[in-house]
Structure formats: C-alpha cells, structure tokens
C-alpha cells in the first residue's frame, strides 16, 4: 500500500478522489440546508399571513380604525411584502386606510431604512412601498436610486418619485428620462401619465437645448403620452438640418394643421423613414390637395413608404371609390400595394 501511494500518479488520483467526495458531500449539505431554510421561511410566512392578512383586510374596510397588533422582531419585511401586494389591488379610501395601517406599525420607517441599507430585493420592495405611501421623506434616497446603473432599481425609483409628487418628480427626473436608454418608453410613459402636463411644459421649455438622442426620446414620449406640441416647437424638430431620426419621431406626433406645409415638404425627403412618416402625418392633417402627393409616394422605391401612402389613401376621407380605382390602375406598383391594403381593411 505504501509503495502504491509513493507513486506520484496514484497519489494524485487518490487525493483527487478525496476532494471529489468532499465537494459532493459539501454540495449535498448545502442543498439540504437550503431546502430546510426555505421550508422554515415558508412556515413563518404562512403563520404571518394567518395573523396579519385578516387584520389588513379589516383595516381596508373598517371605517373605525382599531388598534393594530405590534410587529414582532423580524416581521417588518413580511409586513411590507403583504402590504404592497394588497395595495396594488386597491384604490381610494381603502388605499388610504392601508397607508394609515402601515404608518401605525412603523412600516414607513422600515422602508426608508431598506432604501439605504437593504439588499437589492429589499430595496425594490421599499421603493414600491414608499411610492404607495407618498412618503416625502424618501425623495432624496429615491433620487439617488433613480441614477443607479441597475435599470430595474432606477426605473422603479423614478416611478415612486412621480407617485409622491408628479410635478417635482418630472422636474428632477427629466434628464434621466431623456438620457436613460435602458428605461422602456412605454413603461415610463405609463407612470408619467400623472405628470404629463409637467412633462409637456418642461419639454417645450428645453427642447432647443436637447441633444439629438435626447430629442428623439422626448418625441417618443410625446407620442406615447398623446401630447400635442405647439407649432413652433414642432417646427424646430421638423426643420432642415435635423437628423432623419429626429424628424421621423416628430412626424409621429404631428397633428396640427399649422405645420402641414412642413409635412408636405418632408414627403420628398431623401430618407425613407421621413417620407413614410410624412405620409402618415398627411392622413391626420392633409386635405384634398394632398391626394396627388400621396399617389406619387405609391411609386416610391421603398416598401415602407409605399405602404404608408397606401394606408393613408385607403383611409383618406377625400378619396372615393372611383379615385381608388384610378390610383390602382395608374401603375403596377400602386395596384399591388393598394390591393394589399384594401384587402387588409376588408378583412378587419
């Protein structure tokens, strides 16, 4: 045996086997420990629900507030978790009573502490809670988190800031809203609805200072929030010299007849995105005199432009059935695209 173990290769194989067995046992112990801990936490959570869910449900509907049970050590995070879940499904008076219950047990103070020193998951929970509570004492911490590189943390912090004070939130977040490309436009627009007027005012004031990337994003928010920009502001975005992506984004928001001449000019722009945007915009603000211009776009070299022109013509109140037939017969290209669009409309 001693001779065998004196062989360096056999010795290495022996210790490799020992290490493998130890690692396997270590992984097994870790898995078992994790499962035991999860089951213990699940039992704690279920016991907590048995006590506190009826209490909070009663608090939401009871017009006469009753004294709440005191939270035991270690229950604050579970309370916030249950409270946030219930708060997501209620509005009005029930939400206000839930807020009173949270403050009565000191959950607002716990949430503010978690904003600073909690784990990532705890911070996300705390962000949600202080937003529902409209907790003004949390604004500075939320603003710091809104600048955090973690996209989920930052966008949720922004949402809570707007919940607390829509006007101030829009003002303090404007540079982040326009500069953070990792913030989804649709999601941000969803919570900016509470601050749409403030956002509109800030945008009109600052539009000439914005970089091209910020301006494109601002115009996308304008479209998502269904805002109408003043004609001078819109002309700035539609002006010659603006990058095509800026002009295309501005055309998506254009609905004011005061800029119709600018839109007609852009129907002949060298960039296909702009020509397609102009065709769609003419559908919102154009008149009978624009039918020929749209017919010209039916023969465009780019499919998106032809499609946009055909969709506008098919829905244009100034084009009757006879005119549609004339346009279909004008050329093979226009015939194909119009037939395609009309078939879609008929099937809708």
Coordinates of N, CA and C in Angstrom, one line a residue, residues 20 43 64 84 112 159 174-175 232 247 280:
X20 N -13.1 15.1 -4.5 CA -14.4 15.0 -5.2 C -15.5 14.6 -4.2
X43 N -43.0 28.4 6.4 CA -43.9 28.2 7.5 C -44.0 29.6 8.3
X64 N -64.0 52.6 11.3 CA -63.5 52.9 12.6 C -62.2 52.2 12.9
X84 N -47.7 45.7 0.4 CA -47.5 46.1 -1.0 C -48.4 45.3 -2.0
X112 N -37.9 53.2 4.6 CA -36.8 54.2 4.4 C -35.4 53.6 4.7
X159 N -40.5 55.9 -10.8 CA -41.9 55.7 -10.7 C -42.4 56.2 -9.3
X174 N -36.2 64.7 -15.3 CA -36.2 65.0 -16.8 C -35.0 64.5 -17.5
X175 N -33.8 64.8 -16.9 CA -32.5 64.5 -17.6 C -32.3 63.0 -17.6
X232 N -44.5 76.1 -33.1 CA -43.1 76.5 -33.2 C -42.2 75.4 -32.7
X247 N -36.5 63.9 -37.2 CA -37.7 64.4 -38.0 C -38.7 63.3 -38.0
X280 N -48.0 59.3 -43.3 CA -48.9 59.0 -42.2 C -49.4 60.3 -41.6

